[in-house]
Short mmCIF file of C-alpha atoms and ligand atoms in Angstrom, two decimals:
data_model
loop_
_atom_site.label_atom_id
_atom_site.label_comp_id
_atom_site.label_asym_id
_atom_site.label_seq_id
_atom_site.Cartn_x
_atom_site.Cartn_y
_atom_site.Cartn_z
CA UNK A 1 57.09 116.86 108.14
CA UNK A 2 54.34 118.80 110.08
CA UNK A 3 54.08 122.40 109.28
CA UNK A 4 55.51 124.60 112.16
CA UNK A 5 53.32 127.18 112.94
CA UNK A 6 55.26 128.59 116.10
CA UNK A 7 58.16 130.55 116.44
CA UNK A 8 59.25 128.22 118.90
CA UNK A 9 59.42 124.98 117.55
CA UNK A 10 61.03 126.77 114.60
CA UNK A 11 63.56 127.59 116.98
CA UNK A 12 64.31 124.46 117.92
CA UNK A 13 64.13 122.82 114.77
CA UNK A 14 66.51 125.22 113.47
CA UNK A 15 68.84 124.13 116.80
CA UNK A 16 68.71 120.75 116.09
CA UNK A 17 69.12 120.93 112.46
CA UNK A 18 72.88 123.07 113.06
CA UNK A 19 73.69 120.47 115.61
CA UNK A 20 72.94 117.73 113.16
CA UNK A 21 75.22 119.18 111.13
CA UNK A 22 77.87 120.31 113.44
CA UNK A 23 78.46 116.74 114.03
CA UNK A 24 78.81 116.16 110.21
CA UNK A 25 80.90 119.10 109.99
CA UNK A 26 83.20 117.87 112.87
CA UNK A 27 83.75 114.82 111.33
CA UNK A 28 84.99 116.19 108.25
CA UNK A 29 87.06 118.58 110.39
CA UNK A 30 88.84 115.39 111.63
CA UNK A 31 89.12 113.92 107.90
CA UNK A 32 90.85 116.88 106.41
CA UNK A 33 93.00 117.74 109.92
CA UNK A 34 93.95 113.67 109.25
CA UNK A 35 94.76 114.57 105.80
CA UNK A 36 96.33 117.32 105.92
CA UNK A 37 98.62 116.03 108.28
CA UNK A 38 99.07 112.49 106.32
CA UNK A 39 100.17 114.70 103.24
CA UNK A 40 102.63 116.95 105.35
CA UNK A 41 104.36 114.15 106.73
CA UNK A 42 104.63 112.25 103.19
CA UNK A 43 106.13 115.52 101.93
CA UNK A 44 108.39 115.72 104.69
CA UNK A 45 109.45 112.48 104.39
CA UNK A 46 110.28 113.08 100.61
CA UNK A 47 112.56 116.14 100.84
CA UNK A 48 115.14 115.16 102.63
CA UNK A 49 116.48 112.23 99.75
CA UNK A 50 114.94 114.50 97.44
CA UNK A 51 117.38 117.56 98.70
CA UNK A 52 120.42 114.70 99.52
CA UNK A 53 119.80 113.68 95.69
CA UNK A 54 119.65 116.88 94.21
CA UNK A 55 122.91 118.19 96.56
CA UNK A 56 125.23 115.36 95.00
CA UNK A 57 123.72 115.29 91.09
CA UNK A 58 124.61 119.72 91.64
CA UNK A 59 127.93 119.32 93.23
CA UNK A 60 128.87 116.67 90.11
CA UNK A 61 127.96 119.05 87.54
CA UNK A 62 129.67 121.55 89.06
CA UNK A 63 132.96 119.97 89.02
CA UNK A 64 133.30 117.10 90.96
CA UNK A 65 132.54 115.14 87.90
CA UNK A 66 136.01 115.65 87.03
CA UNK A 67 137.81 113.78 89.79
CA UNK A 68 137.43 109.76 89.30
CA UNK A 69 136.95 108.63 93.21
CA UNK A 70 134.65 111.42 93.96
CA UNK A 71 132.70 110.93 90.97
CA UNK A 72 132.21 106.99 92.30
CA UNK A 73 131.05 108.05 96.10
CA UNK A 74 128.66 110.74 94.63
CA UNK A 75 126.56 108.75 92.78
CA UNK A 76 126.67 105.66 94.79
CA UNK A 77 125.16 107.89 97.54
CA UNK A 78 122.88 109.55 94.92
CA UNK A 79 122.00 105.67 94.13
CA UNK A 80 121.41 105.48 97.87
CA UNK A 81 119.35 108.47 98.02
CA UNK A 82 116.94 107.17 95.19
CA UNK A 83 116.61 103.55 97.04
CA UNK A 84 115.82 105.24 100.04
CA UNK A 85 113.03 107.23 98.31
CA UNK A 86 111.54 103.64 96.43
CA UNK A 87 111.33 102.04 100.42
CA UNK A 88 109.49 105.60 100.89
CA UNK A 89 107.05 105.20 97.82
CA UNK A 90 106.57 101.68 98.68
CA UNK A 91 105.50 101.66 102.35
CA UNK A 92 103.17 104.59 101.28
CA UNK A 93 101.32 102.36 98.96
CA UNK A 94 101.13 100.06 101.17
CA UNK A 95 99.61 102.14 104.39
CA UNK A 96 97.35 103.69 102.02
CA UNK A 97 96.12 99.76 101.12
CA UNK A 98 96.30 99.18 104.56
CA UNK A 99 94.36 102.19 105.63
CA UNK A 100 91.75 102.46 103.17
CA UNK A 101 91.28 98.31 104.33
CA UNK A 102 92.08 96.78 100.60
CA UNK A 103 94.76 94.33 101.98
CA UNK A 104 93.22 91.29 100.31
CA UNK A 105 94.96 88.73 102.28
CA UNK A 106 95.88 85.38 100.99
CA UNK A 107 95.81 82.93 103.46
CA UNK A 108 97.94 79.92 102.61
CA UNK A 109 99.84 76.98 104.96
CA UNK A 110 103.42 77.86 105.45
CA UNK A 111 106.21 76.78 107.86
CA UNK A 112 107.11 80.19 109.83
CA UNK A 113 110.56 78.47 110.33
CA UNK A 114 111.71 78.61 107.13
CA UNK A 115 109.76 82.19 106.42
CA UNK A 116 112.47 83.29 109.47
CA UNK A 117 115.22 81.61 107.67
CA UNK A 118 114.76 83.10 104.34
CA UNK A 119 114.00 86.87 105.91
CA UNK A 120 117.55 85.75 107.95
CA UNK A 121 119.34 85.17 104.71
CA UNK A 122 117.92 88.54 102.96
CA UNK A 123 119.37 90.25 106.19
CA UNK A 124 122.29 89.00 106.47
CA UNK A 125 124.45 91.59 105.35
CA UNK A 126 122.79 94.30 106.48
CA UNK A 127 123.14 92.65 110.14
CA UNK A 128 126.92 92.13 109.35
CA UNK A 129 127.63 95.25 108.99
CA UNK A 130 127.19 96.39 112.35
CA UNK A 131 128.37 92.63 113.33
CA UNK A 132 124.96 91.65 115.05
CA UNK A 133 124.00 88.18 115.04
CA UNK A 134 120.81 86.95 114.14
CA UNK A 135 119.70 83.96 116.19
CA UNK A 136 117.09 81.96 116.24
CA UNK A 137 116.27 81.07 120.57
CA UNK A 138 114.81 77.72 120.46
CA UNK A 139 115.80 74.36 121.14
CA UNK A 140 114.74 73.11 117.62
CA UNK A 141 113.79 74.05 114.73
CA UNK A 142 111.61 72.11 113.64
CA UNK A 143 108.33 73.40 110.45
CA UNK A 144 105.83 74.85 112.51
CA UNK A 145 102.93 74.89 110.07
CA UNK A 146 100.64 78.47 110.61
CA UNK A 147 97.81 79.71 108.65
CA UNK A 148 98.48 83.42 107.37
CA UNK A 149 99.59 85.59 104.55
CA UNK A 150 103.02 84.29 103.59
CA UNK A 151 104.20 87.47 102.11
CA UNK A 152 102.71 90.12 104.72
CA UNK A 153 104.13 88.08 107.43
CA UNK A 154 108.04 87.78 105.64
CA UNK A 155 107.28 91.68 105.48
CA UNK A 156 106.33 91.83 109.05
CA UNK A 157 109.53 89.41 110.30
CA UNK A 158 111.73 91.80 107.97
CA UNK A 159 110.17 94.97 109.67
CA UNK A 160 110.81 94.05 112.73
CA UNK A 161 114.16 92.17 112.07
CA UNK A 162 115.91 95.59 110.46
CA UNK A 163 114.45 97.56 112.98
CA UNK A 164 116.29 95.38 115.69
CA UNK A 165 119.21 95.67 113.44
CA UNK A 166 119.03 99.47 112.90
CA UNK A 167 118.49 100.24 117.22
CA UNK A 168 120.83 97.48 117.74
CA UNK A 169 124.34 97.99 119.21
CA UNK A 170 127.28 97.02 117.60
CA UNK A 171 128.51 93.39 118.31
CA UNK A 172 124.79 93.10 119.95
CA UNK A 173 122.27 89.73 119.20
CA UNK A 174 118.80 90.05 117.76
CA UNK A 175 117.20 86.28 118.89
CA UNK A 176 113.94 85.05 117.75
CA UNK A 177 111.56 82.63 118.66
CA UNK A 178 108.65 81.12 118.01
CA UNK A 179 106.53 79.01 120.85
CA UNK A 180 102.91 77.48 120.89
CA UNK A 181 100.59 79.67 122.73
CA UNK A 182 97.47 78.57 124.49
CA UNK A 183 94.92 76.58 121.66
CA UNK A 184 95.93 76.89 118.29
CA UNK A 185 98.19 79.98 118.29
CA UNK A 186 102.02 80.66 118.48
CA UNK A 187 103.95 84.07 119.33
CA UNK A 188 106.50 85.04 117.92
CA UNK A 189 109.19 87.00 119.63
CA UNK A 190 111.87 89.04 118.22
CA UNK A 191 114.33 90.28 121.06
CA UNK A 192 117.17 92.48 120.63
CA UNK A 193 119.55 94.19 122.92
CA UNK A 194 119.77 97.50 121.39
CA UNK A 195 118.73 101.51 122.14
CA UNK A 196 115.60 100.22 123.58
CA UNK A 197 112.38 102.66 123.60
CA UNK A 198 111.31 105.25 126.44
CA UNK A 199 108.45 104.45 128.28
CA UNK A 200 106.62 107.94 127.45
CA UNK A 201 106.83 106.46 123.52
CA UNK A 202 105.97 102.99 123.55
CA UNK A 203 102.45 103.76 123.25
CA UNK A 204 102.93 105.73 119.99
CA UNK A 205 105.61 103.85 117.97
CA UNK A 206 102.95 102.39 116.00
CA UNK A 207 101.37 105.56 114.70
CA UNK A 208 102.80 106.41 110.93
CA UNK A 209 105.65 108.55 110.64
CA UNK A 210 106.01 108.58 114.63
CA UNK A 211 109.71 107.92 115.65
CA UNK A 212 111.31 108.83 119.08
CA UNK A 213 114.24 110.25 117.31
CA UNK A 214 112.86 112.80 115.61
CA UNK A 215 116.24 114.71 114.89
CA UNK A 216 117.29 115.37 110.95
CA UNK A 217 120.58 114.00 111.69
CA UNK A 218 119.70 110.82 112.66
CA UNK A 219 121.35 108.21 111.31
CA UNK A 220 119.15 105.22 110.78
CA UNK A 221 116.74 106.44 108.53
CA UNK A 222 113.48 104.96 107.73
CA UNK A 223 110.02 105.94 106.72
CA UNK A 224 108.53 105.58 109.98
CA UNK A 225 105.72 103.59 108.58
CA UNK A 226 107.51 100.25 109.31
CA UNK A 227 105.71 99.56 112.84
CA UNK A 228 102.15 100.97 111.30
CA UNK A 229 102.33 98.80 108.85
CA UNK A 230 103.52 95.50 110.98
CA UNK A 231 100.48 96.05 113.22
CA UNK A 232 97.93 96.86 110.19
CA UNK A 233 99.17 93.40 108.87
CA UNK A 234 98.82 91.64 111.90
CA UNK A 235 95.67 93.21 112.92
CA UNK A 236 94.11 92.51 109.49
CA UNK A 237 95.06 88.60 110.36
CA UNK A 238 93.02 89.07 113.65
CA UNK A 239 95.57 88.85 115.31
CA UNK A 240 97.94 91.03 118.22
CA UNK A 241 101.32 92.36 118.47
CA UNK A 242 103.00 93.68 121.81
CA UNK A 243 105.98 95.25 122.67
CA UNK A 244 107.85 95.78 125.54
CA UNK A 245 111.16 97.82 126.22
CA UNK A 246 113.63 98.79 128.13
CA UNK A 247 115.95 102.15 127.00
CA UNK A 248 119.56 100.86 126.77
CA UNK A 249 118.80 97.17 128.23
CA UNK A 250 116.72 96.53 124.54
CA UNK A 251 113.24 95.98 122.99
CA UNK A 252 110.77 92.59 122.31
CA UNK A 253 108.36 93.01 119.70
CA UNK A 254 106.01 89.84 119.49
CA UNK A 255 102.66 88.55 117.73
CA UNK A 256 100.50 86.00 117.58
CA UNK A 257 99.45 83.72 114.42
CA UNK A 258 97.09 80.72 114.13
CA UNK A 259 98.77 77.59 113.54
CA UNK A 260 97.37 75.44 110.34
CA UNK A 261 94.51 73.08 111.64
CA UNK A 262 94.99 69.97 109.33
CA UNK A 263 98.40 70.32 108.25
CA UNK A 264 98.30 68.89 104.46
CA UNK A 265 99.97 65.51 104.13
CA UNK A 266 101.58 67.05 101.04
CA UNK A 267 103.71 69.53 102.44
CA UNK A 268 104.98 67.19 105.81
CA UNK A 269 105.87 64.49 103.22
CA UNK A 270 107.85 67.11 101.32
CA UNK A 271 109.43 68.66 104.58
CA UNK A 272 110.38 65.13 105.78
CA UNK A 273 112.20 64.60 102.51
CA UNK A 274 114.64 67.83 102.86
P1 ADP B 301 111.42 103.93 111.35
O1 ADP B 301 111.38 104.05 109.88
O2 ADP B 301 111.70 105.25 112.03
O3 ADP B 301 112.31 102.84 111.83
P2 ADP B 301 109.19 102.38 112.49
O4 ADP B 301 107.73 102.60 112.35
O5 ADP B 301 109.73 101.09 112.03
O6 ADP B 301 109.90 103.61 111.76
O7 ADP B 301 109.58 102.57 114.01
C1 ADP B 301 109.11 103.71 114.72
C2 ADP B 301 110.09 104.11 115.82
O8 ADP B 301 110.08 103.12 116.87
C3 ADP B 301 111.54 104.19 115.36
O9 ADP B 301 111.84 105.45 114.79
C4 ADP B 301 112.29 103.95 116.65
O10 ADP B 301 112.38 105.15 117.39
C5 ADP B 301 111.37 102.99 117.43
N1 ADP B 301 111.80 101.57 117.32
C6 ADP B 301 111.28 100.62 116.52
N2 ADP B 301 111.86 99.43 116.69
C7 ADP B 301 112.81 99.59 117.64
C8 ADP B 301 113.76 98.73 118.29
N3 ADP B 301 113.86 97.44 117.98
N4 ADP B 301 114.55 99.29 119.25
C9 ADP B 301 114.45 100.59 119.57
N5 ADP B 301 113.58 101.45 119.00
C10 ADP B 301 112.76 100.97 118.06
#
């Protein structure tokens, strides 16, 4: 560097040397306004089942040990509270993955069909429960051979099947479908005929922790890391995801995948078999 001899340029090197680092202080401005709000919202997340937990474990030693029935109820919805809190844990680890870009996919050949099918069976009960079919809307069902992660995507049908399932109605249908798209694609479409979302929200349901019902008493509850984590997924695959909804009337959620190029004479000749 040349030696600065004037007050001047001294100035301005000075000027541009705080701007410089302005920037770089900005930045990290964002990064620990990002964190702190990441770790406020896990924190969050984790006290209410934390408090629910603690509530029924105190009210047993307290006395309600004593009585049989209630004794039953209060730790099956301590049990409950606990689950809750491992989905919680888990979908952390996995938006931290997701975020910090260490997904590691592994691409494979599958039939999406039977992916459906099996995420359909896991679901089952959960979806009986508030007596809401699960459907598939096609005129066969026939292997349709794609080219993705075989686990992410089951997690992506599953977060988008008990989300359909949890803002469903009562008695209401969830229907999915999966159709070729333009070249080597397909979408996938997952309808439902539930709470739908509100316009003003539908560009945010995919930020972590974001939910439209942000009321403690709400029933359904969830991490609110499902939808981040569906579009991380597909995003990661190169692929999109849109949704489009309608409060009351319901909500479509739907992505693309690539189908497989050469499907593997192994796997048709075993499909053709079952
Ligand atoms: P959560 O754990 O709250 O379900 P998600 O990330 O899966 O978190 O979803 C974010 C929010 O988007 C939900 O809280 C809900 O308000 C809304 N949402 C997601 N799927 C549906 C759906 N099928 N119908 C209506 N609202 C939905």
């Amino acid at each position: 560097n040349p030696v600065i001899t004037d007050m001047a340029t001294l100035t301005r090197e000075i000027e541009k040397f705080a701007e410089d680092k302005k920037i770089e202080i900005d930045t990290l401005k964002i990064r620990e306004e990002y964190r702190k709000d990441f770790l406020g919202n896990i924190s969050h997340e984790l006290k209410t089942p934390l408090f629910t937990v603690q509530g029924y474990i105190l009210t047993l030693l307290d006395g309600a040990m004593d009585d049989k029935n209630v004794r039953k109820k209060y730790l099956q919805r301590a049990a409950k509270g606990v689950e809750r809190l491992i989905y919680i844990v888990k979908d952390l680890d996995m938006i931290t993955k997701l975020e910090i870009g260490d997904l590691n996919l592994k691409l494979e050949d599958f039939d999406i069909i039977e992916l459906i099918q099996n995420v359909f069976d896991l679901l089952e009960m959960k979806a009986a429960k508030k007596e809401i079919a699960l459907t598939f809307d096609m005129d066969y069902k026939e292997p349709i051979m794609v080219h993705a992660d075989r686990e992410k995507i089951q997690q992506v049908v599953s977060n988008l099947l008990v989300n359909s399932i949890k803002y469903g109605q009562y008695n209401g249908t969830t229907e999915i479908s999966v159709e070729n798209l333009i070249k080597n694609k397909v979408i996938v479409r997952i309808t439902d005929n539930g709470e739908g979302i509100p316009q003003e929200h539908i560009s945010r349901i995919f930020e972590r922790f974001y939910r439209v019902d942000k009321s403690g008493s709400r029933k359904e509850g969830g991490s609110g890391l499902g939808l981040s984590i569906v579009k991380h997924i597909i995003e990661a695959h190169g692929e999109k995801i849109y949704v489009e909804s309608v409060p009351d009337v319901g909500s479509e959620f739907s992505f693309t995948l690539e189908k497989t190029t050469n499907e593997p004479t192994q796997s048709s000749s075993e499909s053709e078999l079952l």
